């Protein structure tokens, strides 16, 4: 009898021990979750993220409305803001006016290249270019999505600032207000020392 009681106590002790371990794990995971959320919050959509170690921009092949290739090699020696967007992407459309304004403010010091990732190509994109006045930007077509794959894009819009040597010096994920003082001053610090108009 004493042996049976002792075995029951031992089982109860193991059960209590397992319960305590499970409780500790549950509490630890609960307290661990906000830390993971905080990490995710560090990446704010629409904010410029400087590259810790600028790397060469991947080679991509896009065309203009006439089907001519837009050679990014021709843009070497210039600062380029590559914006990947699509006509079905509402945040993309929303940020376009401020991208046009950014191009006008910085003039020849910065070339904004808006590359559409629409599968329909020119037929769909041309309507938006006319409607939004995107003719002030260099517009490219990438119906096969090669640019998105090459840059490892997580979502549209995504923008990459490429320096004159062809290295990506920073990026913006999600829609940005390119007219904001903060974003403009960040870009101005990276560009040659000329003042925006």
Coordinates of N, CA and C in Angstrom, one line a residue:
X1 N 0.8 -1.2 0.0 CA 0.0 0.0 0.0 C 0.9 1.2 0.0
X2 N 1.9 1.2 0.8 CA 2.8 2.3 0.9 C 3.5 2.5 -0.4
X3 N 3.8 1.4 -1.1 CA 4.5 1.5 -2.4 C 3.5 2.1 -3.4
X4 N 2.2 1.8 -3.4 CA 1.2 2.3 -4.3 C 1.0 3.8 -4.1
X5 N 1.0 4.2 -2.8 CA 0.8 5.6 -2.5 C 2.0 6.4 -2.9
X6 N 3.2 5.8 -2.7 CA 4.4 6.5 -3.1 C 4.5 6.6 -4.6
X7 N 4.0 5.6 -5.4 CA 4.0 5.7 -6.9 C 3.0 6.8 -7.3
X8 N 1.9 6.9 -6.6 CA 0.9 7.9 -7.0 C 1.4 9.3 -6.7
X9 N 2.2 9.4 -5.6 CA 2.8 10.7 -5.3 C 3.8 11.1 -6.3
X10 N 4.6 10.1 -6.7 CA 5.6 10.3 -7.7 C 5.0 10.7 -9.1
X11 N 3.9 10.1 -9.5 CA 3.2 10.4 -10.7 C 2.7 11.8 -10.6
X12 N 2.1 12.1 -9.5 CA 1.5 13.5 -9.3 C 2.6 14.5 -9.3
X13 N 3.8 14.2 -8.8 CA 4.9 15.1 -8.8 C 5.4 15.3 -10.2
X14 N 5.5 14.2 -11.0 CA 5.9 14.4 -12.4 C 4.9 15.3 -13.2
X15 N 3.6 15.0 -12.9 CA 2.5 15.8 -13.6 C 2.6 17.2 -13.2
X16 N 2.9 17.5 -11.9 CA 3.0 18.9 -11.5 C 4.2 19.5 -12.1
X17 N 5.3 18.7 -12.2 CA 6.6 19.2 -12.9 C 6.3 19.6 -14.3
X18 N 5.6 18.7 -15.0 CA 5.3 19.0 -16.5 C 4.4 20.2 -16.6
X19 N 3.4 20.3 -15.7 CA 2.6 21.5 -15.7 C 3.4 22.8 -15.5
X20 N 4.3 22.8 -14.6 CA 5.1 23.9 -14.3 C 6.0 24.3 -15.5
X21 N 6.6 23.3 -16.1 CA 7.4 23.5 -17.3 C 6.6 24.1 -18.5
X22 N 5.4 23.5 -18.7 CA 4.5 24.0 -19.7 C 4.1 25.4 -19.5
X23 N 3.8 25.8 -18.2 CA 3.4 27.1 -17.8 C 4.6 28.1 -18.1
X24 N 5.8 27.7 -17.8 CA 7.0 28.5 -18.0 C 7.2 28.8 -19.5
X25 N 7.0 27.7 -20.3 CA 7.2 27.9 -21.7 C 6.1 28.8 -22.3
X26 N 4.9 28.7 -21.8 CA 3.8 29.5 -22.3 C 4.0 31.0 -21.9
X27 N 4.5 31.2 -20.7 CA 4.8 32.6 -20.3 C 5.9 33.1 -21.1
X28 N 7.0 32.3 -21.3 CA 8.1 32.8 -22.0 C 7.7 33.1 -23.5
X29 N 6.9 32.3 -24.1 CA 6.5 32.6 -25.4 C 5.6 33.8 -25.5
X30 N 4.8 34.0 -24.5 CA 3.9 35.2 -24.4 C 4.8 36.5 -24.3
X31 N 5.8 36.4 -23.4 CA 6.7 37.6 -23.3 C 7.6 37.7 -24.5
X32 N 7.8 36.6 -25.2 CA 8.7 36.7 -26.4 C 8.0 37.3 -27.6
X33 N 6.7 37.2 -27.6 CA 6.0 37.7 -28.8 C 6.2 39.2 -29.0
X34 N 6.0 40.1 -28.0 CA 6.2 41.5 -28.3 C 7.6 41.8 -28.8
X35 N 8.6 41.1 -28.4 CA 9.9 41.3 -28.9 C 10.0 41.1 -30.4
X36 N 9.4 40.0 -30.8 CA 9.3 39.8 -32.3 C 8.5 40.9 -33.0
X37 N 7.5 41.3 -32.4 CA 6.7 42.4 -33.0 C 7.5 43.7 -33.0
X38 N 8.3 43.9 -32.0 CA 9.1 45.1 -32.0 C 10.1 45.1 -33.1
X39 N 10.7 43.9 -33.3 CA 11.6 43.7 -34.4 C 11.0 44.1 -35.8
X40 N 9.7 43.6 -35.9 CA 9.0 43.8 -37.2 C 8.7 45.3 -37.3
X41 N 8.4 46.0 -36.2 CA 8.1 47.4 -36.2 C 9.3 48.3 -36.6
X42 N 10.5 47.8 -36.5 CA 11.7 48.5 -36.8 C 11.7 48.8 -38.3
X43 N 11.1 47.9 -39.1 CA 11.0 48.1 -40.5 C 9.7 48.8 -40.8
X44 N 9.7 50.1 -40.9 CA 8.5 50.9 -41.1 C 8.3 51.2 -42.6
X45 N 7.1 50.9 -43.1 CA 6.8 51.1 -44.5 C 6.9 52.5 -44.8
X46 N 7.4 52.8 -46.0 CA 7.5 54.2 -46.4 C 8.7 55.0 -45.9
X47 N 9.6 54.4 -45.1 CA 10.7 55.1 -44.6 C 12.0 54.6 -45.3
X48 N 13.0 55.5 -45.5 CA 14.2 55.2 -46.2 C 15.1 54.3 -45.2
X49 N 15.5 53.2 -45.8 CA 16.4 52.3 -45.0 C 17.8 52.3 -45.7
X50 N 18.8 52.9 -45.1 CA 20.1 52.9 -45.7 C 20.7 51.6 -45.8
X51 N 21.5 51.3 -46.8 CA 22.1 50.0 -46.9 C 23.3 50.0 -45.9
X52 N 23.4 48.9 -45.1 CA 24.6 48.8 -44.2 C 25.9 48.7 -45.0
X53 N 25.8 47.9 -46.1 CA 26.9 47.7 -46.9 C 26.5 47.7 -48.4
X54 N 26.5 48.9 -49.0 CA 26.0 49.0 -50.4 C 26.6 47.9 -51.3
X55 N 25.7 47.3 -52.1 CA 26.0 46.2 -53.0 C 25.6 46.6 -54.4
X56 N 26.3 46.1 -55.4 CA 25.9 46.4 -56.8 C 24.4 46.1 -57.1
X57 N 23.7 46.9 -57.8 CA 22.3 46.7 -58.1 C 22.3 45.5 -59.1
X58 N 21.3 44.6 -59.0 CA 21.3 43.5 -59.9 C 21.0 44.0 -61.3
X59 N 21.5 43.2 -62.3 CA 21.2 43.6 -63.7 C 19.8 43.2 -64.0
X60 N 19.1 44.2 -64.6 CA 17.7 43.9 -65.0 C 17.5 44.4 -66.4
X61 N 16.5 43.8 -67.0 CA 16.2 44.2 -68.4 C 14.8 44.6 -68.5
X62 N 14.5 45.9 -68.8 CA 13.2 46.4 -69.0 C 13.2 47.2 -70.3
X63 N 11.9 47.5 -70.8 CA 11.8 48.2 -72.0 C 10.9 49.4 -71.9
X64 N 11.0 50.4 -72.8 CA 10.1 51.5 -72.8 C 8.9 51.2 -73.6
X65 N 8.0 52.2 -73.8 CA 6.8 51.9 -74.6 C 7.0 51.5 -76.0
X66 N 8.1 51.9 -76.6 CA 8.4 51.6 -78.0 C 9.1 50.2 -78.1
X67 N 9.3 49.5 -76.9 CA 9.9 48.2 -76.9 C 11.4 48.3 -76.9
X68 N 12.0 49.5 -76.8 CA 13.4 49.7 -76.7 C 13.9 49.4 -75.3
X69 N 15.0 48.7 -75.2 CA 15.5 48.4 -73.8 C 16.0 49.7 -73.1
X70 N 15.7 49.8 -71.8 CA 16.2 50.9 -71.0 C 17.5 50.3 -70.4
X71 N 18.6 50.9 -70.9 CA 19.9 50.4 -70.4 C 20.3 51.1 -69.2
X72 N 20.4 50.3 -68.1 CA 20.8 50.9 -66.8 C 22.3 51.2 -66.8
X73 N 23.0 50.6 -67.7 CA 24.4 51.0 -67.9 C 24.5 52.4 -68.3
X74 N 23.6 52.9 -69.1 CA 23.6 54.3 -69.6 C 23.3 55.2 -68.4
X75 N 22.8 54.7 -67.3 CA 22.5 55.6 -66.2 C 23.6 55.6 -65.2
X76 N 24.6 54.8 -65.4 CA 25.7 54.8 -64.5 C 26.4 56.2 -64.5
X77 N 26.8 56.6 -63.4 CA 27.4 58.0 -63.3 C 26.3 58.9 -62.8
X78 N 25.1 58.4 -62.6 CA 24.0 59.2 -62.1 C 23.4 58.5 -60.9
X79 N 22.7 59.4 -60.1 CA 21.9 58.8 -59.0 C 20.5 58.4 -59.6
X80 N 20.1 57.2 -59.3 CA 18.8 56.7 -59.9 C 18.0 56.2 -58.7
X81 N 16.7 56.6 -58.8 CA 15.7 56.1 -57.9 C 14.9 55.1 -58.7
X82 N 15.0 53.8 -58.5 CA 14.3 52.8 -59.2 C 13.0 52.5 -58.4
X83 N 11.9 52.8 -59.0 CA 10.6 52.5 -58.3 C 9.9 51.4 -59.0
X84 N 9.6 50.3 -58.3 CA 8.8 49.2 -58.9 C 7.4 49.3 -58.4
X85 N 6.5 49.3 -59.4 CA 5.1 49.6 -59.1 C 4.2 48.8 -60.0
X86 N 2.9 48.9 -59.9 CA 1.9 48.3 -60.8 C 0.6 49.1 -60.7
X87 N -0.1 49.0 -61.8 CA -1.4 49.8 -61.9 C -2.5 49.3 -61.0
X88 N -2.4 48.0 -60.6 CA -3.4 47.5 -59.7 C -3.1 47.8 -58.2
X89 N -1.9 48.4 -58.0 CA -1.5 48.6 -56.6 C -1.9 50.0 -56.2
X90 N -2.9 50.1 -55.3 CA -3.3 51.5 -54.9 C -2.3 52.3 -54.2
X91 N -1.5 51.7 -53.3 CA -0.4 52.5 -52.7 C 0.6 53.1 -53.7
X92 N 0.8 52.3 -54.8 CA 1.7 52.7 -55.9 C 1.2 54.0 -56.5
X93 N -0.1 53.9 -56.9 CA -0.7 55.0 -57.6 C -0.7 56.2 -56.7
X94 N -1.0 56.0 -55.4 CA -1.1 57.1 -54.4 C 0.3 57.9 -54.3
X95 N 1.4 57.2 -54.4 CA 2.7 57.8 -54.2 C 3.2 58.5 -55.5
X96 N 2.6 58.1 -56.7 CA 3.2 58.6 -57.9 C 3.3 60.2 -58.0
X97 N 2.3 60.9 -57.6 CA 2.4 62.4 -57.7 C 3.6 62.9 -57.0
X98 N 3.9 62.3 -55.8 CA 5.1 62.8 -55.0 C 6.4 62.4 -55.7
X99 N 6.4 61.2 -56.4 CA 7.6 60.8 -57.2 C 7.9 61.8 -58.3
X100 N 6.8 62.2 -59.0 CA 6.9 63.2 -60.0 C 7.5 64.5 -59.5
X101 N 7.0 64.9 -58.3 CA 7.4 66.2 -57.6 C 8.9 66.0 -57.2
X102 N 9.3 64.8 -56.8 CA 10.7 64.6 -56.4 C 11.6 64.8 -57.6
X103 N 11.2 64.2 -58.7 CA 12.0 64.3 -60.0 C 12.2 65.8 -60.3
X104 N 11.1 66.5 -60.3 CA 11.1 68.0 -60.6 C 12.0 68.7 -59.6
X105 N 11.9 68.4 -58.4 CA 12.7 69.2 -57.4 C 14.2 68.9 -57.5
X106 N 14.6 67.7 -57.8 CA 16.0 67.4 -57.8 C 16.6 67.5 -59.3
X107 N 15.7 67.6 -60.2 CA 16.2 67.7 -61.6 C 17.2 66.7 -62.1
X108 N 18.2 67.2 -62.8 CA 19.2 66.2 -63.3 C 20.1 65.5 -62.3
X109 N 20.0 65.9 -61.0 CA 20.8 65.3 -60.0 C 20.3 63.9 -59.7
X110 N 19.1 63.6 -60.0 CA 18.4 62.3 -59.7 C 17.5 61.9 -60.9
X111 N 17.6 60.7 -61.3 CA 16.7 60.2 -62.3 C 15.8 59.1 -61.7
X112 N 14.5 59.4 -61.8 CA 13.5 58.5 -61.2 C 13.1 57.6 -62.4
X113 N 13.2 56.3 -62.2 CA 12.8 55.3 -63.2 C 11.7 54.5 -62.6
X114 N 10.5 54.6 -63.1 CA 9.3 53.9 -62.6 C 9.1 52.7 -63.5
X115 N 9.4 51.5 -62.9 CA 9.2 50.3 -63.7 C 7.9 49.6 -63.3
X116 N 7.0 49.4 -64.3 CA 5.8 48.8 -64.0 C 6.0 47.3 -64.1
X117 N 5.4 46.6 -63.1 CA 5.5 45.1 -63.0 C 4.2 44.5 -63.5
X118 N 3.3 45.3 -64.2 CA 2.1 44.8 -64.8 C 2.3 43.7 -65.8
X119 N 1.6 42.6 -65.7 CA 1.8 41.5 -66.7 C 1.2 41.9 -68.1
X120 N 0.3 42.9 -68.1 CA -0.3 43.3 -69.4 C 0.5 44.3 -70.2
X121 N 1.6 44.7 -69.6 CA 2.6 45.6 -70.3 C 2.0 46.9 -70.8
X122 N 2.4 47.4 -71.9 CA 2.1 48.7 -72.4 C 0.6 49.0 -72.5
X123 N -0.2 48.0 -72.9 CA -1.6 48.3 -73.1 C -2.3 48.8 -71.9
X124 N -1.9 48.3 -70.7 CA -2.5 48.7 -69.4 C -1.8 49.9 -68.9
X125 N -0.5 49.9 -68.9 CA 0.3 50.9 -68.3 C 0.2 52.3 -69.0
X126 N 0.1 52.3 -70.3 CA 0.0 53.6 -71.0 C -1.1 54.5 -70.5
X127 N -2.3 53.8 -70.2 CA -3.5 54.6 -69.8 C -3.1 55.3 -68.5
X128 N -2.4 54.6 -67.5 CA -2.1 55.2 -66.3 C -1.0 56.3 -66.4
X129 N -0.1 56.1 -67.3 CA 0.9 57.1 -67.6 C 0.3 58.4 -68.0
X130 N -0.6 58.3 -69.0 CA -1.3 59.5 -69.5 C -2.2 60.1 -68.4
X131 N -2.9 59.3 -67.6 CA -3.8 59.8 -66.6 C -3.0 60.5 -65.4
X132 N -1.9 59.9 -65.0 CA -1.2 60.4 -63.9 C -0.1 61.4 -64.2
X133 N 0.2 61.6 -65.5 CA 1.2 62.5 -66.0 C 2.6 62.0 -65.7
X134 N 2.7 60.6 -65.8 CA 4.0 60.0 -65.6 C 5.0 60.2 -66.7
X135 N 4.6 60.9 -67.7 CA 5.6 61.2 -68.8 C 6.7 62.0 -68.3
X136 N 6.6 62.6 -67.1 CA 7.7 63.4 -66.6 C 8.8 62.4 -66.0
X137 N 8.5 61.2 -65.9 CA 9.4 60.2 -65.3 C 9.8 59.2 -66.5
X138 N 11.0 58.6 -66.3 CA 11.4 57.5 -67.2 C 10.6 56.3 -66.8
X139 N 9.7 55.8 -67.7 CA 8.8 54.7 -67.3 C 9.3 53.4 -68.1
X140 N 9.4 52.4 -67.3 CA 9.8 51.1 -67.9 C 8.8 50.0 -67.8
X141 N 8.8 49.0 -68.6 CA 7.8 47.9 -68.6 C 8.6 46.6 -68.2
X142 N 8.1 45.9 -67.3 CA 8.7 44.6 -66.9 C 7.6 43.6 -66.7
X143 N 6.9 43.2 -67.8 CA 5.7 42.3 -67.6 C 6.1 40.9 -67.1
X144 N 7.3 40.5 -67.1 CA 7.7 39.2 -66.6 C 8.1 39.3 -65.1
X145 N 8.2 40.5 -64.6 CA 8.6 40.6 -63.2 C 10.0 40.3 -62.9
X146 N 10.9 40.5 -63.8 CA 12.3 40.1 -63.6 C 13.0 41.1 -62.6
X147 N 12.5 42.3 -62.6 CA 13.1 43.3 -61.6 C 12.7 42.9 -60.2
X148 N 11.5 42.6 -60.0 CA 11.0 42.2 -58.6 C 11.8 41.0 -58.1
X149 N 12.0 40.0 -59.0 CA 12.7 38.8 -58.6 C 14.2 39.2 -58.3
X150 N 14.8 40.0 -59.2 CA 16.2 40.3 -59.0 C 16.5 41.1 -57.7
X151 N 15.6 42.0 -57.4 CA 15.8 42.8 -56.2 C 15.2 42.1 -54.9
X152 N 14.5 40.9 -55.1 CA 14.0 40.2 -53.9 C 12.9 41.0 -53.3
X153 N 12.0 41.6 -54.1 CA 10.9 42.5 -53.6 C 9.9 41.7 -52.8
X154 N 9.5 42.2 -51.6 CA 8.5 41.6 -50.8 C 7.1 42.1 -51.1
X155 N 7.0 43.3 -51.7 CA 5.7 43.8 -52.1 C 5.9 45.1 -52.9
X156 N 4.8 45.6 -53.5 CA 4.9 46.8 -54.3 C 4.1 47.9 -53.5
X157 N 4.5 49.2 -53.6 CA 5.8 49.6 -54.3 C 7.0 49.4 -53.5
X158 N 8.1 49.3 -54.2 CA 9.4 49.2 -53.6 C 10.4 50.1 -54.4
X159 N 11.2 50.9 -53.7 CA 12.1 51.8 -54.4 C 13.5 51.6 -53.9
X160 N 14.5 51.8 -54.8 CA 15.9 51.6 -54.5 C 16.7 52.8 -55.0
X161 N 17.5 53.3 -54.1 CA 18.4 54.4 -54.5 C 19.7 53.8 -54.9
X162 N 20.1 54.1 -56.2 CA 21.3 53.5 -56.7 C 22.3 54.7 -57.0
X163 N 23.5 54.5 -56.5 CA 24.5 55.6 -56.6 C 25.2 55.6 -58.0
X164 N 26.0 56.6 -58.3 CA 26.6 56.6 -59.7 C 27.5 55.4 -60.0
X165 N 28.0 54.7 -59.0 CA 28.8 53.5 -59.3 C 28.0 52.3 -59.5
X166 N 26.6 52.4 -59.4 CA 25.7 51.3 -59.6 C 25.4 50.5 -58.3
X167 N 25.7 51.0 -57.1 CA 25.4 50.3 -55.9 C 24.1 50.8 -55.3
X168 N 23.4 49.9 -54.7 CA 22.2 50.3 -53.9 C 22.6 50.8 -52.6
X169 N 22.3 52.1 -52.4 CA 22.7 52.7 -51.1 C 21.5 52.8 -50.1
X170 N 20.3 52.4 -50.5 CA 19.2 52.4 -49.6 C 17.9 52.0 -50.4
X171 N 16.9 51.8 -49.6 CA 15.6 51.4 -50.2 C 14.4 51.9 -49.3
X172 N 13.3 51.9 -50.0 CA 12.0 52.2 -49.3 C 11.0 51.1 -49.7
X173 N 10.5 50.4 -48.7 CA 9.5 49.4 -48.9 C 8.1 50.0 -48.6
X174 N 7.2 49.8 -49.5 CA 5.9 50.4 -49.3 C 5.8 51.8 -49.9
X175 N 4.6 52.4 -49.9 CA 4.4 53.7 -50.4 C 5.1 54.8 -49.5
X176 N 5.7 55.8 -50.2 CA 6.3 56.9 -49.4 C 5.8 58.2 -49.9
X177 N 5.9 59.2 -49.0 CA 5.6 60.5 -49.3 C 6.9 61.2 -49.7
X178 N 7.2 61.1 -51.0 CA 8.5 61.7 -51.5 C 8.5 63.2 -51.4
X179 N 7.4 63.8 -51.0 CA 7.4 65.3 -50.8 C 7.8 65.6 -49.4
X180 N 7.9 64.6 -48.5 CA 8.2 64.9 -47.1 C 9.6 65.5 -46.9
X181 N 9.7 66.4 -46.0 CA 11.0 67.1 -45.7 C 12.0 66.0 -45.3
X182 N 11.6 65.1 -44.5 CA 12.5 64.1 -43.9 C 13.1 63.2 -45.1
X183 N 12.2 62.7 -45.9 CA 12.7 61.9 -47.0 C 13.6 62.7 -48.0
X184 N 13.2 63.9 -48.3 CA 14.0 64.7 -49.2 C 15.3 65.1 -48.7
X185 N 15.4 65.4 -47.4 CA 16.7 65.7 -46.8 C 17.6 64.5 -46.8
X186 N 17.0 63.3 -46.5 CA 17.8 62.1 -46.5 C 18.4 61.9 -47.9
X187 N 17.6 62.0 -48.9 CA 18.1 61.8 -50.3 C 19.1 62.9 -50.7
X188 N 18.8 64.2 -50.3 CA 19.7 65.3 -50.6 C 21.1 65.1 -50.0
X189 N 21.2 64.5 -48.8 CA 22.5 64.2 -48.2 C 23.3 63.2 -49.0
X190 N 22.6 62.3 -49.7 CA 23.3 61.3 -50.5 C 23.7 61.8 -51.9
X191 N 23.0 62.8 -52.4 CA 23.3 63.3 -53.7 C 24.5 64.2 -53.7
X192 N 25.0 64.5 -54.9 CA 26.1 65.5 -55.0 C 25.6 66.8 -54.3
X193 N 26.5 67.7 -53.8 CA 26.1 68.9 -53.1 C 25.5 70.0 -54.0
X194 N 24.3 69.7 -54.5 CA 23.6 70.7 -55.3 C 22.2 70.8 -54.6
X195 N 21.7 72.0 -54.5 CA 20.4 72.2 -53.8 C 19.3 71.9 -54.7
X196 N 18.2 71.3 -54.2 CA 17.0 71.1 -55.0 C 16.4 72.4 -55.3
X197 N 15.7 72.5 -56.5 CA 15.1 73.8 -56.9 C 13.8 74.1 -56.0

